Amino acid sequence: MEPVELSPATRLVSLGRVPSAPGEQVGAPLTMSSTYHADGAVSYGRGGNPTWSAFEEALGSLEGGDALVFASGMAAVAAALSLVPHGGRVVVPTAAYNGTLVTLADREAAGEVVVTPVDVTVTDAVVGALDGAAMLWVESPTNPLLDVADVAALASAAHERGLLVVVDNTFATPLLQQPLDLGADVVVHSVTKYLSGHSDLLLGATVTGPSETGRALHERLRRHRQMHGAIAGPMEAWLALRGLRTLSVRLERASANARVLAERLGGHAGVERVRYPGFGAMVSIDVAGDADAAERVAAATRLWVHATSLGGVESQIERRRRQPGEPEAVPDNLLRLSVGIEDVDDLWRDLDAALGAL
């Protein structure tokens, strides 16, 4: 009988488990130890942990590469940016995750890198900025404008010029986009968000491809993690693996809700513009009015959680420009909506009432 390629939804449930054997536990164990007996696969807790390995196996398989778990999404971002040589130039979306942009701005101010912002939706303009750069950093969809880039075309052009390509896949997840297949060298995740999915932990990850170059990058990132102490707690890794099991059903429900809300918001008098890429569970809206109007909408919701995060089972809302360092390309009146798994009509009534109060 020919082996059957299992769907991602099935693999999410089965990956990262202990080998099947009579009397063996079904789930991966939670290993709480800093110290290991000599001459084994792991010698010290900063170098590895079986619970990390279980999560890394699962995520790596989904992305088609080798994963490393980090203490937070920002730890993973910092590790990926450590691949840029001193004085190297990084091409990055004009509007992207705040933590990435602030880190790059700090490093540029210190003379460590040069930053070139680009509109990732204009492929020719991005390609024109690549000559002489060291790294292309891509988000698709971008945070919070939800712009979509032609990742394959950009990665191909970048590799022709010798750049490393990093894709932050937090919004899309490996269920909706697999950047390694599109030509990325490194994939970055804030595991805190959709992968773990319950707003109860901080965790990050990188994934590199199976090629010789990918293995070399994996080793550099692993060494950065170990020597900079950017290590995950085993409890966080265990919880993230448990959360990963339900990613498919969570994302399916949240995405269905997002499609309905994006359509309804498009006809609302309190909304100037709806930003929705057509997939995923993130929606951004430009409220009819100024920053104060947007703040009043966010504060008026009762079901939507007014918070600066995303990807949890609960729906979350935030005016992004309230965050220090958020780029000016993000409108003052933009609200980022992380759509959760609640009943969509309940979500709509709450949001409609808050917008109607304007």
Short mmCIF file of C-alpha atoms in Angstrom, two decimals:
data_model
loop_
_atom_site.label_atom_id
_atom_site.label_comp_id
_atom_site.label_asym_id
_atom_site.label_seq_id
_atom_site.Cartn_x
_atom_site.Cartn_y
_atom_site.Cartn_z
CA MET A 1 0.00 0.00 0.00
CA GLU A 2 1.38 3.39 -1.00
CA PRO A 3 2.04 5.77 1.91
CA VAL A 4 -0.52 8.57 2.15
CA GLU A 5 0.62 12.17 2.59
CA LEU A 6 -1.25 13.40 5.64
CA SER A 7 -2.91 16.80 5.62
CA PRO A 8 -1.47 19.59 7.77
CA ALA A 9 -4.54 19.41 10.03
CA THR A 10 -3.79 15.77 10.79
CA ARG A 11 -0.07 16.34 11.19
CA LEU A 12 -0.73 19.13 13.70
CA VAL A 13 -2.32 16.53 15.95
CA SER A 14 0.30 13.83 15.49
CA LEU A 15 3.65 15.62 15.28
CA GLY A 16 6.02 15.94 18.24
CA ARG A 17 4.74 12.92 20.15
CA VAL A 18 6.75 10.14 21.79
CA PRO A 19 7.13 6.89 19.80
CA SER A 20 4.14 4.60 20.07
CA ALA A 21 4.69 1.75 22.54
CA PRO A 22 2.55 -0.19 25.02
CA GLY A 23 2.18 1.79 28.22
CA GLU A 24 3.93 4.88 26.83
CA GLN A 25 2.29 8.26 27.31
CA VAL A 26 0.61 9.77 24.25
CA GLY A 27 1.77 13.37 24.61
CA ALA A 28 5.27 14.78 24.69
CA PRO A 29 6.68 14.94 28.23
CA LEU A 30 7.33 18.19 30.07
CA THR A 31 11.02 18.00 30.94
CA MET A 32 11.94 20.30 33.83
CA SER A 33 15.69 20.02 34.19
CA SER A 34 18.69 22.30 33.84
CA THR A 35 21.20 19.48 34.23
CA TYR A 36 21.70 16.17 32.42
CA HIS A 37 23.95 13.17 32.95
CA ALA A 38 27.15 13.34 30.92
CA ASP A 39 27.67 11.84 27.46
CA GLY A 40 24.07 12.19 26.31
CA ALA A 41 22.43 14.19 23.53
CA VAL A 42 22.01 17.18 25.87
CA SER A 43 24.60 18.25 28.41
CA TYR A 44 23.06 21.44 29.86
CA GLY A 45 19.67 23.13 29.83
CA ARG A 46 20.83 26.12 27.79
CA GLY A 47 21.76 23.81 24.93
CA GLY A 48 18.60 21.76 24.61
CA ASN A 49 15.51 20.26 26.14
CA PRO A 50 13.34 17.34 25.00
CA THR A 51 10.22 19.50 25.22
CA TRP A 52 11.80 22.09 22.94
CA SER A 53 12.68 19.30 20.53
CA ALA A 54 9.10 18.05 20.37
CA PHE A 55 7.78 21.52 19.48
CA GLU A 56 10.62 22.10 17.01
CA GLU A 57 9.88 18.81 15.28
CA ALA A 58 6.24 19.76 14.82
CA LEU A 59 6.82 23.32 13.58
CA GLY A 60 9.77 22.33 11.40
CA SER A 61 7.70 19.66 9.68
CA LEU A 62 4.86 22.11 9.00
CA GLU A 63 7.22 24.71 7.51
CA GLY A 64 9.35 22.15 5.67
CA GLY A 65 12.59 22.86 7.52
CA ASP A 66 14.42 22.81 10.84
CA ALA A 67 12.93 24.88 13.67
CA LEU A 68 14.50 26.47 16.73
CA VAL A 69 12.40 27.71 19.62
CA PHE A 70 13.32 31.01 21.32
CA ALA A 71 12.25 32.81 24.47
CA SER A 72 9.97 35.21 22.56
CA GLY A 73 9.14 36.41 19.09
CA MET A 74 11.54 39.32 19.62
CA ALA A 75 14.30 36.86 20.57
CA ALA A 76 13.73 35.09 17.26
CA VAL A 77 13.72 38.42 15.40
CA ALA A 78 16.98 39.45 17.08
CA ALA A 79 18.57 36.11 16.22
CA ALA A 80 17.58 36.45 12.56
CA LEU A 81 18.91 40.04 12.43
CA SER A 82 22.20 38.82 13.92
CA LEU A 83 22.86 37.23 10.51
CA VAL A 84 23.40 40.72 9.04
CA PRO A 85 27.12 41.62 8.95
CA HIS A 86 28.24 44.79 10.71
CA GLY A 87 27.35 47.77 8.52
CA GLY A 88 25.16 45.65 6.25
CA ARG A 89 22.02 47.05 4.71
CA VAL A 90 18.58 45.61 5.45
CA VAL A 91 15.62 46.16 3.12
CA VAL A 92 12.43 46.08 5.19
CA PRO A 93 8.74 46.99 4.75
CA THR A 94 7.93 50.61 5.52
CA ALA A 95 5.22 49.42 7.88
CA ALA A 96 5.99 46.18 9.68
CA TYR A 97 6.00 44.69 13.16
CA ASN A 98 6.91 47.46 15.59
CA GLY A 99 9.52 45.41 17.44
CA THR A 100 11.41 44.63 14.23
CA LEU A 101 11.43 48.26 13.09
CA VAL A 102 12.46 49.63 16.51
CA THR A 103 15.27 47.08 16.76
CA LEU A 104 16.52 48.02 13.30
CA ALA A 105 16.28 51.74 14.14
CA ASP A 106 18.31 51.20 17.31
CA ARG A 107 20.94 49.22 15.43
CA GLU A 108 21.10 51.83 12.68
CA ALA A 109 21.55 54.61 15.26
CA ALA A 110 24.45 52.62 16.71
CA GLY A 111 26.07 52.35 13.26
CA GLU A 112 25.56 48.58 13.08
CA VAL A 113 23.23 48.39 10.06
CA VAL A 114 21.71 50.56 7.35
CA VAL A 115 17.94 50.35 6.88
CA THR A 116 16.10 50.84 3.59
CA PRO A 117 12.28 50.96 3.96
CA VAL A 118 10.23 49.86 0.94
CA ASP A 119 6.62 49.32 -0.07
CA VAL A 120 6.62 45.52 -0.40
CA THR A 121 3.56 45.60 -2.67
CA VAL A 122 5.59 47.29 -5.42
CA THR A 123 7.83 44.43 -6.54
CA ASP A 124 9.93 46.46 -9.01
CA ALA A 125 10.66 49.11 -6.39
CA VAL A 126 11.75 46.50 -3.86
CA VAL A 127 14.00 44.81 -6.43
CA GLY A 128 15.50 48.20 -7.23
CA ALA A 129 16.49 48.62 -3.58
CA LEU A 130 18.25 45.25 -3.28
CA ASP A 131 21.59 45.97 -4.95
CA GLY A 132 24.34 46.08 -2.33
CA ALA A 133 22.06 45.03 0.53
CA ALA A 134 22.72 42.11 2.88
CA MET A 135 19.20 41.06 3.85
CA LEU A 136 15.63 41.36 2.62
CA TRP A 137 13.12 41.20 5.46
CA VAL A 138 9.56 40.48 4.36
CA GLU A 139 6.21 40.39 6.07
CA SER A 140 3.24 39.19 4.04
CA PRO A 141 0.66 40.18 5.08
CA THR A 142 2.34 43.14 6.73
CA ASN A 143 1.59 44.29 10.25
CA PRO A 144 -0.73 46.23 10.52
CA LEU A 145 -1.52 47.42 6.96
CA LEU A 146 -2.04 43.83 5.75
CA ASP A 147 -0.26 44.42 2.46
CA VAL A 148 0.66 41.30 0.50
CA ALA A 149 4.05 40.84 -1.18
CA ASP A 150 5.07 38.59 -4.05
CA VAL A 151 7.40 36.61 -1.81
CA ALA A 152 8.60 34.22 -4.53
CA ALA A 153 9.55 37.02 -6.94
CA LEU A 154 11.27 39.05 -4.23
CA ALA A 155 13.18 36.05 -2.90
CA SER A 156 14.37 35.12 -6.38
CA ALA A 157 15.60 38.64 -7.08
CA ALA A 158 17.27 38.84 -3.68
CA HIS A 159 19.12 35.56 -4.16
CA GLU A 160 20.35 36.69 -7.57
CA ARG A 161 22.05 39.55 -5.71
CA GLY A 162 23.37 37.44 -2.85
CA LEU A 163 20.97 38.58 -0.11
CA LEU A 164 19.58 36.53 2.72
CA VAL A 165 15.79 36.46 2.74
CA VAL A 166 13.85 36.39 6.03
CA VAL A 167 10.05 36.12 6.10
CA ASP A 168 8.02 36.78 9.23
CA ASN A 169 5.20 34.26 8.85
CA THR A 170 3.36 35.07 12.09
CA PHE A 171 0.16 36.31 10.45
CA ALA A 172 -0.17 33.65 7.76
CA THR A 173 1.09 30.65 9.76
CA PRO A 174 2.42 27.58 7.92
CA LEU A 175 -1.16 26.58 7.14
CA LEU A 176 -1.65 29.53 4.78
CA GLN A 177 1.90 30.18 3.55
CA GLN A 178 5.19 28.26 3.55
CA PRO A 179 7.93 30.81 2.87
CA LEU A 180 10.75 28.25 2.53
CA ASP A 181 8.95 26.86 -0.53
CA LEU A 182 8.76 30.42 -1.89
CA GLY A 183 12.52 30.94 -1.53
CA ALA A 184 13.02 32.29 1.99
CA ASP A 185 16.22 31.38 3.83
CA VAL A 186 14.80 31.94 7.32
CA VAL A 187 11.22 31.97 8.60
CA VAL A 188 10.41 33.82 11.82
CA HIS A 189 7.39 33.28 14.07
CA SER A 190 6.02 34.90 17.15
CA VAL A 191 4.77 31.63 18.61
CA THR A 192 2.97 33.75 21.21
CA LYS A 193 0.35 34.48 18.56
CA TYR A 194 -1.50 31.98 16.35
CA LEU A 195 0.72 28.95 16.86
CA SER A 196 0.12 28.74 20.61
CA GLY A 197 -3.17 30.60 20.28
CA HIS A 198 -4.31 31.24 23.86
CA SER A 199 -2.60 34.48 24.95
CA ASP A 200 -0.87 32.75 27.85
CA LEU A 201 2.82 32.52 26.93
CA LEU A 202 5.75 34.25 25.23
CA LEU A 203 7.68 32.21 22.66
CA GLY A 204 9.34 32.63 19.27
CA ALA A 205 10.84 30.43 16.59
CA THR A 206 12.99 30.40 13.49
CA VAL A 207 12.89 27.82 10.71
CA THR A 208 15.61 27.20 8.12
CA GLY A 209 15.64 24.98 5.06
CA PRO A 210 17.22 21.52 4.62
CA SER A 211 19.92 22.66 2.16
CA GLU A 212 23.58 23.08 3.09
CA THR A 213 23.02 26.82 3.39
CA GLY A 214 19.98 26.22 5.55
CA ARG A 215 21.88 23.91 7.87
CA ALA A 216 24.65 26.49 8.24
CA LEU A 217 22.11 29.19 9.10
CA HIS A 218 20.43 26.84 11.55
CA GLU A 219 23.74 26.33 13.37
CA ARG A 220 24.41 30.08 13.53
CA LEU A 221 20.95 30.71 14.95
CA ARG A 222 21.30 27.84 17.42
CA ARG A 223 24.62 29.22 18.64
CA HIS A 224 23.11 32.71 18.97
CA ARG A 225 20.30 31.26 21.09
CA GLN A 226 22.68 29.40 23.35
CA MET A 227 25.31 32.11 23.78
CA HIS A 228 22.82 34.98 24.17
CA GLY A 229 20.61 33.05 26.57
CA ALA A 230 17.52 33.51 24.41
CA ILE A 231 16.16 30.17 25.57
CA ALA A 232 12.58 29.09 26.03
CA GLY A 233 11.15 27.73 29.25
CA PRO A 234 10.09 24.09 28.90
CA MET A 235 6.62 24.88 30.25
CA GLU A 236 6.11 27.51 27.53
CA ALA A 237 7.27 25.07 24.86
CA TRP A 238 4.96 22.37 26.20
CA LEU A 239 1.98 24.74 26.24
CA ALA A 240 2.81 25.94 22.73
CA LEU A 241 2.85 22.37 21.43
CA ARG A 242 -0.50 21.74 23.08
CA GLY A 243 -1.89 24.91 21.50
CA LEU A 244 -0.47 23.98 18.10
CA ARG A 245 -2.70 20.89 18.04
CA THR A 246 -5.79 23.07 17.47
CA LEU A 247 -4.27 25.62 15.07
CA SER A 248 -6.21 24.30 12.08
CA VAL A 249 -9.64 24.51 13.69
CA ARG A 250 -8.89 27.82 15.41
CA LEU A 251 -7.60 29.45 12.23
CA GLU A 252 -10.46 28.06 10.14
CA ARG A 253 -13.06 29.52 12.48
CA ALA A 254 -11.29 32.84 13.00
CA SER A 255 -10.69 33.26 9.25
CA ALA A 256 -14.35 32.57 8.48
CA ASN A 257 -15.32 35.22 11.05
CA ALA A 258 -12.82 37.68 9.55
CA ARG A 259 -14.28 37.29 6.06
CA VAL A 260 -17.77 38.05 7.30
CA LEU A 261 -16.67 41.04 9.36
CA ALA A 262 -14.54 42.49 6.55
CA GLU A 263 -17.54 42.38 4.22
CA ARG A 264 -19.88 43.99 6.75
CA LEU A 265 -17.36 46.65 7.75
CA GLY A 266 -16.98 47.65 4.11
CA GLY A 267 -20.46 49.09 4.16
CA HIS A 268 -20.33 50.75 7.58
CA ALA A 269 -20.65 54.54 7.78
CA GLY A 270 -18.12 54.61 10.63
CA VAL A 271 -15.37 53.05 8.49
CA GLU A 272 -13.32 54.86 5.86
CA ARG A 273 -11.34 51.85 4.67
CA VAL A 274 -11.16 48.11 5.27
CA ARG A 275 -7.76 46.43 4.95
CA TYR A 276 -8.14 42.68 4.47
CA PRO A 277 -5.89 40.50 2.29
CA GLY A 278 -8.62 37.96 1.57
CA PHE A 279 -7.24 35.26 3.86
CA GLY A 280 -6.31 34.83 7.49
CA ALA A 281 -7.93 36.28 10.58
CA MET A 282 -6.45 39.79 10.69
CA VAL A 283 -8.47 42.83 9.57
CA SER A 284 -7.51 46.49 9.87
CA ILE A 285 -9.89 49.41 9.47
CA ASP A 286 -9.46 53.15 9.13
CA VAL A 287 -12.15 54.65 11.32
CA ALA A 288 -14.16 57.60 10.01
CA GLY A 289 -12.53 60.33 12.05
CA ASP A 290 -9.26 61.01 13.79
CA ALA A 291 -7.09 59.19 16.34
CA ASP A 292 -9.45 60.14 19.15
CA ALA A 293 -12.37 58.61 17.28
CA ALA A 294 -10.44 55.37 16.81
CA GLU A 295 -9.52 55.29 20.50
CA ARG A 296 -13.15 55.78 21.47
CA VAL A 297 -14.20 52.83 19.30
CA ALA A 298 -11.57 50.55 20.85
CA ALA A 299 -12.57 51.63 24.36
CA ALA A 300 -16.29 51.19 23.69
CA THR A 301 -16.24 47.51 22.77
CA ARG A 302 -17.34 45.02 25.41
CA LEU A 303 -16.61 41.68 23.75
CA TRP A 304 -13.53 42.68 21.79
CA VAL A 305 -10.50 42.86 24.10
CA HIS A 306 -8.66 46.19 23.97
CA ALA A 307 -5.09 44.85 23.98
CA THR A 308 -1.81 44.95 22.08
CA SER A 309 -1.57 41.41 20.85
CA LEU A 310 -3.17 39.05 18.37
CA GLY A 311 -3.74 35.46 17.41
CA GLY A 312 -5.58 34.35 20.53
CA VAL A 313 -8.98 32.68 20.68
CA GLU A 314 -10.44 35.99 21.88
CA SER A 315 -10.96 38.88 19.47
CA GLN A 316 -8.65 41.84 20.10
CA ILE A 317 -8.71 45.46 18.98
CA GLU A 318 -6.11 48.23 19.14
CA ARG A 319 -5.19 51.56 17.61
CA ARG A 320 -1.64 50.82 16.52
CA ARG A 321 -0.28 54.38 16.48
CA ARG A 322 -0.67 54.54 20.27
CA GLN A 323 2.47 52.36 20.40
CA PRO A 324 5.83 54.24 20.57
CA GLY A 325 7.84 53.75 17.43
CA GLU A 326 4.91 52.75 15.21
CA PRO A 327 5.78 54.08 11.72
CA GLU A 328 4.08 57.16 10.33
CA ALA A 329 2.95 55.08 7.34
CA VAL A 330 0.30 53.65 9.69
CA PRO A 331 -2.70 56.02 9.79
CA ASP A 332 -3.57 57.60 13.14
CA ASN A 333 -7.13 56.31 12.84
CA LEU A 334 -6.24 52.68 12.02
CA LEU A 335 -7.58 49.93 14.25
CA ARG A 336 -6.03 46.47 14.02
CA LEU A 337 -8.53 43.68 14.60
CA SER A 338 -7.39 40.20 15.53
CA VAL A 339 -10.55 38.20 14.91
CA GLY A 340 -11.14 35.33 17.31
CA ILE A 341 -13.36 32.29 17.40
CA GLU A 342 -16.44 33.75 19.08
CA ASP A 343 -19.83 33.78 17.37
CA VAL A 344 -19.47 36.17 14.46
CA ASP A 345 -22.82 37.87 15.04
CA ASP A 346 -21.87 38.62 18.64
CA LEU A 347 -18.62 40.14 17.43
CA TRP A 348 -20.44 42.19 14.83
CA ARG A 349 -23.03 43.58 17.23
CA ASP A 350 -20.32 44.69 19.65
CA LEU A 351 -18.20 46.33 16.96
CA ASP A 352 -21.18 47.87 15.16
CA ALA A 353 -22.35 49.45 18.41
CA ALA A 354 -18.91 50.91 19.12
CA LEU A 355 -18.63 52.32 15.61
CA GLY A 356 -22.21 53.55 15.68
CA ALA A 357 -21.44 55.64 18.76
CA LEU A 358 -19.29 57.88 16.56
#
